[in-house]
Short mmCIF file of C-alpha atoms in Angstrom, two decimals:
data_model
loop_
_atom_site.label_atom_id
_atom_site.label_comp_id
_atom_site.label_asym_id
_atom_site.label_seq_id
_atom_site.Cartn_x
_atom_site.Cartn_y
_atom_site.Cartn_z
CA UNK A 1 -121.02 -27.83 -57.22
CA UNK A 2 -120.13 -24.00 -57.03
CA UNK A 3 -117.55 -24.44 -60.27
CA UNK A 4 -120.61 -26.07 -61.94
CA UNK A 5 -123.28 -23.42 -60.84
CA UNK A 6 -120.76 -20.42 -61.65
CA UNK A 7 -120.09 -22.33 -65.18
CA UNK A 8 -123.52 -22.74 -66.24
CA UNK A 9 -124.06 -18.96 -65.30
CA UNK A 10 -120.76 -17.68 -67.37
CA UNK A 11 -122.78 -19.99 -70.54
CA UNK A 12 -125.88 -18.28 -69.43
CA UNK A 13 -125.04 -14.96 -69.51
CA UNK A 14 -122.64 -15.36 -73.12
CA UNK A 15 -126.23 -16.87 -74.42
CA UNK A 16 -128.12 -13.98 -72.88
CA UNK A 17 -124.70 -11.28 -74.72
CA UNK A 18 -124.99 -12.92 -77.80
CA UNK A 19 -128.70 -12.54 -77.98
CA UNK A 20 -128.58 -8.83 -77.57
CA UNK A 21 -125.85 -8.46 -80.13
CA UNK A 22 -128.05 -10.40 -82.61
CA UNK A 23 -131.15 -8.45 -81.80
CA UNK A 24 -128.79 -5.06 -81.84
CA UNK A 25 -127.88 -6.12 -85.23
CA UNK A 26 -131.18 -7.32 -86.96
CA UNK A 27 -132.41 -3.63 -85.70
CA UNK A 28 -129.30 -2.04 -87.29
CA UNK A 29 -129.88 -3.77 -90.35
CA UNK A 30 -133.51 -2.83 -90.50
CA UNK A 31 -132.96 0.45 -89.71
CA UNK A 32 -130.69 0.36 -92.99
CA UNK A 33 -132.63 -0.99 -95.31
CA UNK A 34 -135.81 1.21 -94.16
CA UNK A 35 -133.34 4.03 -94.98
CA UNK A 36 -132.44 2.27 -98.36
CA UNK A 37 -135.73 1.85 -99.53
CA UNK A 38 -136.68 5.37 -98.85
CA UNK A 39 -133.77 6.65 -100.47
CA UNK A 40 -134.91 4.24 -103.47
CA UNK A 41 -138.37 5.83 -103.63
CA UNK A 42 -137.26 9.38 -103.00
CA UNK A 43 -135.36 9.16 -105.74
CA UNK A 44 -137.36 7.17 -108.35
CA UNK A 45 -138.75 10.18 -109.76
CA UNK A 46 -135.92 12.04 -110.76
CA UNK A 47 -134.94 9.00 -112.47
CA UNK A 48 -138.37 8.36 -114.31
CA UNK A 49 -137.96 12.13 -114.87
CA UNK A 50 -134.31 11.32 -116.61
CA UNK A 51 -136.13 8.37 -118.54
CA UNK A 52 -138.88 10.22 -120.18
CA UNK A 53 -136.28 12.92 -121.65
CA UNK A 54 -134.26 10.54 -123.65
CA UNK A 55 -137.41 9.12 -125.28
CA UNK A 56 -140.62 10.80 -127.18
CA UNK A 57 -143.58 11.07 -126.06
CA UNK A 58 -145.52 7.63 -128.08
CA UNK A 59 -142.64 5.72 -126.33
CA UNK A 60 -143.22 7.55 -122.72
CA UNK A 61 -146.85 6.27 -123.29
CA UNK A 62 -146.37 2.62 -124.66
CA UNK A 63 -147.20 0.00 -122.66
CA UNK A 64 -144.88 -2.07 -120.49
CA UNK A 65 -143.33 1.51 -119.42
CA UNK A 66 -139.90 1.90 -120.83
CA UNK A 67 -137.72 1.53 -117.47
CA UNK A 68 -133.99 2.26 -119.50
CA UNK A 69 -132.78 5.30 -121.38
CA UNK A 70 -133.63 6.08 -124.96
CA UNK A 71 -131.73 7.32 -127.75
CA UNK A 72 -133.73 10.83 -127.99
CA UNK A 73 -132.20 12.82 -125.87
CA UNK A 74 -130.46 15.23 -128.13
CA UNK A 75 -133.25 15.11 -130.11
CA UNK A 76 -135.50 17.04 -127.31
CA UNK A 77 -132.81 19.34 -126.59
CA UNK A 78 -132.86 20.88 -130.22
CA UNK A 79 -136.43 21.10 -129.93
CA UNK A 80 -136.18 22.35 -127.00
CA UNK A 81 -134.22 24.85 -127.82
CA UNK A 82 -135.83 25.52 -130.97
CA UNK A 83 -139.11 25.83 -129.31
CA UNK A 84 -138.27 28.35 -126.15
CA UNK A 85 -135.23 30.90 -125.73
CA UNK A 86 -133.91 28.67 -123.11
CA UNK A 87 -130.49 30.49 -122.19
CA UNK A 88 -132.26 33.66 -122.63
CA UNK A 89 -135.02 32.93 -119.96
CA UNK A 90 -131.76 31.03 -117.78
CA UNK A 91 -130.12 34.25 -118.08
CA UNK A 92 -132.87 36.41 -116.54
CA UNK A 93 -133.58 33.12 -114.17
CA UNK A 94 -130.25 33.56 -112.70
CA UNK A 95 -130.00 37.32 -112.67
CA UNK A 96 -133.42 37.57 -110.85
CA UNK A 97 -132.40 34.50 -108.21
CA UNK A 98 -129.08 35.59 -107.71
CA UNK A 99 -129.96 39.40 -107.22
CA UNK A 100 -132.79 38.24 -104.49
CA UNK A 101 -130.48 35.97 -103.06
CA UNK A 102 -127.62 38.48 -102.47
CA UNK A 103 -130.49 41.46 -101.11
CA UNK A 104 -132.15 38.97 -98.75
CA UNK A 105 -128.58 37.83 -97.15
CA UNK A 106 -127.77 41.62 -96.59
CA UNK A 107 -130.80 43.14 -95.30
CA UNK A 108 -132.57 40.29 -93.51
CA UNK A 109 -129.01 39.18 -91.87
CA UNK A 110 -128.80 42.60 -91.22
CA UNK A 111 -132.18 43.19 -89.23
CA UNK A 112 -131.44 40.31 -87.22
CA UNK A 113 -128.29 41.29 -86.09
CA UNK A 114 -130.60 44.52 -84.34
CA UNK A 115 -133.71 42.16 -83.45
CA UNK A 116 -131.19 39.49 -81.84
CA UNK A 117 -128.27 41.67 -80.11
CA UNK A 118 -129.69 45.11 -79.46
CA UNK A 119 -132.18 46.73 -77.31
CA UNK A 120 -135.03 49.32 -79.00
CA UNK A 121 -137.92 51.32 -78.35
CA UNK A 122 -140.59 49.26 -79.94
CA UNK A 123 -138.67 45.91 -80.49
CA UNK A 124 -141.47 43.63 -79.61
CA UNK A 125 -143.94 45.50 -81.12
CA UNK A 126 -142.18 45.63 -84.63
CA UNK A 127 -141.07 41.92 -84.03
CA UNK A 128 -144.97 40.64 -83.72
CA UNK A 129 -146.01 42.75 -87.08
CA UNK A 130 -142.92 40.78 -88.62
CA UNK A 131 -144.62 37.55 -87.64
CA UNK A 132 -147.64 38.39 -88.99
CA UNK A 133 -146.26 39.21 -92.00
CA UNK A 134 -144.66 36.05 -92.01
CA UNK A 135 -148.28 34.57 -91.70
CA UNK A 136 -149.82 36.04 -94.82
CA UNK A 137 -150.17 34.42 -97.58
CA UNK A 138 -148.12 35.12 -100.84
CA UNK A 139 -151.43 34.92 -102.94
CA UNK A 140 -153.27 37.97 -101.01
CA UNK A 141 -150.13 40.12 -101.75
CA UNK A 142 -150.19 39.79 -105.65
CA UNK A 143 -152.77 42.07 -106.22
CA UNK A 144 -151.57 45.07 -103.81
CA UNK A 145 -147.94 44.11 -104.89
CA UNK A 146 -148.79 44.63 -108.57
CA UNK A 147 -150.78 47.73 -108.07
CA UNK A 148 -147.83 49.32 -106.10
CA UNK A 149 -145.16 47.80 -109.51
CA UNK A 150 -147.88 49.45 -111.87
CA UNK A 151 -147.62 52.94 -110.08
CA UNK A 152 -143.93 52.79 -110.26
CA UNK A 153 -143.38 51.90 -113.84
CA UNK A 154 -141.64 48.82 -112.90
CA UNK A 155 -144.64 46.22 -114.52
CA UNK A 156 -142.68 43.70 -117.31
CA UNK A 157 -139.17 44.80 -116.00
CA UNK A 158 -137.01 42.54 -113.81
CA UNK A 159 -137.25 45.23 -111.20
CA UNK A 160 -140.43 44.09 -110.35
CA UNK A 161 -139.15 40.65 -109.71
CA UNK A 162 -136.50 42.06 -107.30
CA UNK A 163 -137.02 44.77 -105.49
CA UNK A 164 -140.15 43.47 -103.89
CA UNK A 165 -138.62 39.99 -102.79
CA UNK A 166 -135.04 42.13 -101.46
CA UNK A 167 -136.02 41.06 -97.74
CA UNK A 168 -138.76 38.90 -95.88
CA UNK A 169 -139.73 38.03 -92.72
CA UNK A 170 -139.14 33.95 -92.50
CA UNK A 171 -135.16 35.01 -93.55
CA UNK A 172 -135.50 37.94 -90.68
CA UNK A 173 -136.76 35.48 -88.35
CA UNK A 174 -134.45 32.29 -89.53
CA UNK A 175 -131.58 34.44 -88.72
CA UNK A 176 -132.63 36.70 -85.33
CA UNK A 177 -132.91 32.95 -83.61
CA UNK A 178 -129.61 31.72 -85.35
CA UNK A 179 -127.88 34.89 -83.98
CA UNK A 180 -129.77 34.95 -80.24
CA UNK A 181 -127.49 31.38 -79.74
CA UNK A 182 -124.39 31.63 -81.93
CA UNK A 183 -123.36 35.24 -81.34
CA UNK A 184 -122.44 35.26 -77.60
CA UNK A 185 -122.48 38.70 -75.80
CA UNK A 186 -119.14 38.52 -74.89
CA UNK A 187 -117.51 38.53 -78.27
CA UNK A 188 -119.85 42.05 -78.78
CA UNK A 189 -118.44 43.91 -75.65
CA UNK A 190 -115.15 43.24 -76.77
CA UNK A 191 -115.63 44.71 -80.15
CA UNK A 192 -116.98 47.50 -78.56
CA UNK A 193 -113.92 47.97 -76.46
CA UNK A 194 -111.59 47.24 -79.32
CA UNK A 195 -113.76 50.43 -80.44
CA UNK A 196 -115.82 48.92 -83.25
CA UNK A 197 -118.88 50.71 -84.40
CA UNK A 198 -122.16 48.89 -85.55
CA UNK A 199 -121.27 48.09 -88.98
CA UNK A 200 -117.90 46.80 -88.10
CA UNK A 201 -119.66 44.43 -84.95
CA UNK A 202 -122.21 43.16 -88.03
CA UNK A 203 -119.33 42.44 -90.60
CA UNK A 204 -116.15 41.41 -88.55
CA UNK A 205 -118.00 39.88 -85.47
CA UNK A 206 -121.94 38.49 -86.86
CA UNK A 207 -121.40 37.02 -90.39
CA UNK A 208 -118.32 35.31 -89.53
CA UNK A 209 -120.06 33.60 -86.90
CA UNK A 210 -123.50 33.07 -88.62
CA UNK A 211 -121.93 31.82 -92.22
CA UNK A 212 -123.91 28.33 -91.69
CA UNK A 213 -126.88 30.11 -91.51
CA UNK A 214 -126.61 32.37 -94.58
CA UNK A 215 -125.88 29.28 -96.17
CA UNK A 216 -129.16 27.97 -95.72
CA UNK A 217 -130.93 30.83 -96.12
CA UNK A 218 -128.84 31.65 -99.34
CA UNK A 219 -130.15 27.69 -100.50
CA UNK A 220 -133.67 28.60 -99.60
CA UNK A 221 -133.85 31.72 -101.14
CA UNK A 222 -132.49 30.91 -104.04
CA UNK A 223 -134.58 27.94 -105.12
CA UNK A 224 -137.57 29.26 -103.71
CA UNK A 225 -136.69 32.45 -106.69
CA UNK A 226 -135.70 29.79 -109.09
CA UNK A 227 -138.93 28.03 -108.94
CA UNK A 228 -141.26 31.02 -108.84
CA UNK A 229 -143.99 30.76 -111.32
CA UNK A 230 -147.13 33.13 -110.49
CA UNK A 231 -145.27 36.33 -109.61
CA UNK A 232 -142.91 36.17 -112.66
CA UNK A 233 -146.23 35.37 -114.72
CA UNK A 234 -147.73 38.70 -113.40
CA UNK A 235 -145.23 40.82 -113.44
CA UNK A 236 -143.53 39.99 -117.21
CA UNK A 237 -145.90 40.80 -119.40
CA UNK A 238 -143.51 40.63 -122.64
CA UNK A 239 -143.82 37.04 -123.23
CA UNK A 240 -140.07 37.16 -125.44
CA UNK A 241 -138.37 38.22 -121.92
CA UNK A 242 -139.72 36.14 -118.88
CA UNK A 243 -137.66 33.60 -116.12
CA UNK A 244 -137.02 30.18 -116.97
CA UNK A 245 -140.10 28.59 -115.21
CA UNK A 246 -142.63 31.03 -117.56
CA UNK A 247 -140.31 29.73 -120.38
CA UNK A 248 -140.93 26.16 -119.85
CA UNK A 249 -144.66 26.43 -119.06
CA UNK A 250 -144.83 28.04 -122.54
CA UNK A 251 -143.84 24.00 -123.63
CA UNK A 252 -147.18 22.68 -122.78
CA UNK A 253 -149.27 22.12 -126.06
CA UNK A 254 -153.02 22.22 -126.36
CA UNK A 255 -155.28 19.69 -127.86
CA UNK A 256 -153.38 16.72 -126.19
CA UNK A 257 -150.32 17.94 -128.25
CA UNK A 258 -147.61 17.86 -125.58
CA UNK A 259 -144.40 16.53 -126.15
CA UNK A 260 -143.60 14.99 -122.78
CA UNK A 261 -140.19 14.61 -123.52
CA UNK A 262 -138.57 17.86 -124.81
CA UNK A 263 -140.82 19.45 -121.34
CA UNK A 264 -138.59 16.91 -119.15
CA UNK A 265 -135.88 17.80 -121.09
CA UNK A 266 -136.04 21.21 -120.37
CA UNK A 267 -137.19 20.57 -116.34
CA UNK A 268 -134.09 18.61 -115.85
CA UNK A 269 -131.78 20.99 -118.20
CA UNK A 270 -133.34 23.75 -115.47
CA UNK A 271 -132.32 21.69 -112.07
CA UNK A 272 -128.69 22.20 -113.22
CA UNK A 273 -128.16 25.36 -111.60
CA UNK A 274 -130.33 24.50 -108.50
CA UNK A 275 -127.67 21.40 -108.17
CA UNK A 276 -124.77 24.07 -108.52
CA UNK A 277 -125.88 26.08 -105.74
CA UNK A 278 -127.12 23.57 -103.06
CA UNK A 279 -123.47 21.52 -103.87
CA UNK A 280 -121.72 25.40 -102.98
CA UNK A 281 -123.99 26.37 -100.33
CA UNK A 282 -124.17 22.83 -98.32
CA UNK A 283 -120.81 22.28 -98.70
CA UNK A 284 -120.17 25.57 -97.10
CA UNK A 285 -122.80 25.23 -94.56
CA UNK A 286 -121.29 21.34 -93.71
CA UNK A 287 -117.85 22.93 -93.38
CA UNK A 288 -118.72 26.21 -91.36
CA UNK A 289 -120.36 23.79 -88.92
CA UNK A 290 -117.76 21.66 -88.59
CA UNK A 291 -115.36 24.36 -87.79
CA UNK A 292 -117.26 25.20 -85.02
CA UNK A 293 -117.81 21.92 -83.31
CA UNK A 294 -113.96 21.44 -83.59
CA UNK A 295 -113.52 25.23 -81.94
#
């Protein structure tokens, strides 16, 4: 009788195992294909963008929807590049972006390192008008912003694109709580009794530690330049010498006279250096962190 009691609850509890493993797995695979089918959507319009580009603009518009590439493409790239000075406005794209990008890694890495590691009178006070800084919007700073370019001679220059956007208070604040946890106070003392100055405690001891963070900032700040529009529309007032995204918008016909394709041409021509940079900077970013875990 016990054999057949203590049998019945071995089956029992393999029934009872195998159950949970099923239910583990029909979660797992649901899990997966919720993830699939996000992925799927996500990504649907960057291929419907692809689609349009290698087809004109009758076929973008026929009816059923044309769901495989066309034969057009090189066709909208000469008129593309007929129509716009496309490397010309990539050129000043890329000069303005990367400039930014290099000022606002400096200076706002920089003003962390103080607001994170080192004691000041005033700290708290200057830290809340950064926040509310950080609150305002962009839009109630373009008129001020242009009036203070104007005054300086700076209006249809790239300077004006620059200079302004050199620091800012989200990459001030993105990095002062990055540094408060992955700078530790120990590896600071010992600088300072290795007889490093502040400079030398910001370049040899900070950045090395923080590189994961520029990275993302670095990402951020560069698209977020990239894809200006308003400022760039403002500021350049020579229409032969403006960024990319003025360049493009310059595409857009009037009358119903767009051609859809050569403008998806040119938006997907213009992701190519975003794709560059977020490949370099994740990459970095994925390694940096890895380092660290293994450390």
């Amino acid at each position: 009788m016990a054999s057949i009691q203590g049998t019945r609850r071995t089956k029992g509890q393999g029934i009872q195992r195998t159950k949970g493993i099923d239910g583990t797995r029909r979660r797992g695979f649901a899990l997966h294909a919720s993830l699939v089918a996000g992925v799927l959507l996500s990504a649907f319009p960057f291929y419907w963008a692809v689609i349009m580009s290698t087809h004109t603009s009758s076929e973008i518009f026929s009816y059923p929807p044309k769901l495989l590439p066309g034969t057009h493409f090189l066709e909208n790239v000469r008129s593309l590049f007929d129509t716009i000075d496309f490397f010309g406005s990539m050129f000043n794209s890329v000069l303005v972006a990367g400039s930014v990008t290099f000022l606002v890694l400096f200076f706002d890495s920089l003003a962390a390192f103080v607001f994170a590691k080192f004691a000041f009178p005033g700290k708290r006070l200057l830290f809340v008008l950064l926040m509310f800084i950080f609150m305002v919007p962009a839009q109630l700073q373009a008129i001020p912003q242009f009036v203070i370019m104007a005054k300086l001679g700076w209006i249809g220059s790239m300077t004006a694109l620059i200079v302004p956007a050199a620091a800012n208070a989200f990459g001030i604040f993105w990095m002062r709580q990055y540094m408060r946890s992955a700078i530790h106070d120990e590896l600071l003392d010992a600088s300072r009794i290795d007889g490093a100055n502040f400079l030398r405690q910001y370049w040899h001891v900070a950045l090395p530690v923080v590189r994961p963070g520029l990275a993302f900032l670095g990402i951020f700040t560069f698209m977020g330049q990239w894809n200006d529009y308003a400022w760039p529309l403002i500021a350049l007032t020579n229409p032969d010498n403006v960024t990319l995204q003025v360049a493009l918008s310059q595409l857009n016909g009037t009358h119903g006279t767009t051609d859809y394709g050569m403008v998806m041409t040119g938006a997907l021509l213009a992701l190519v250096p975003l794709l560059i940079v977020f490949a370099i900077g994740a990459r970095q970013m994925i390694g940096d962190l890895a380092k660290g875990a293994i450390k």
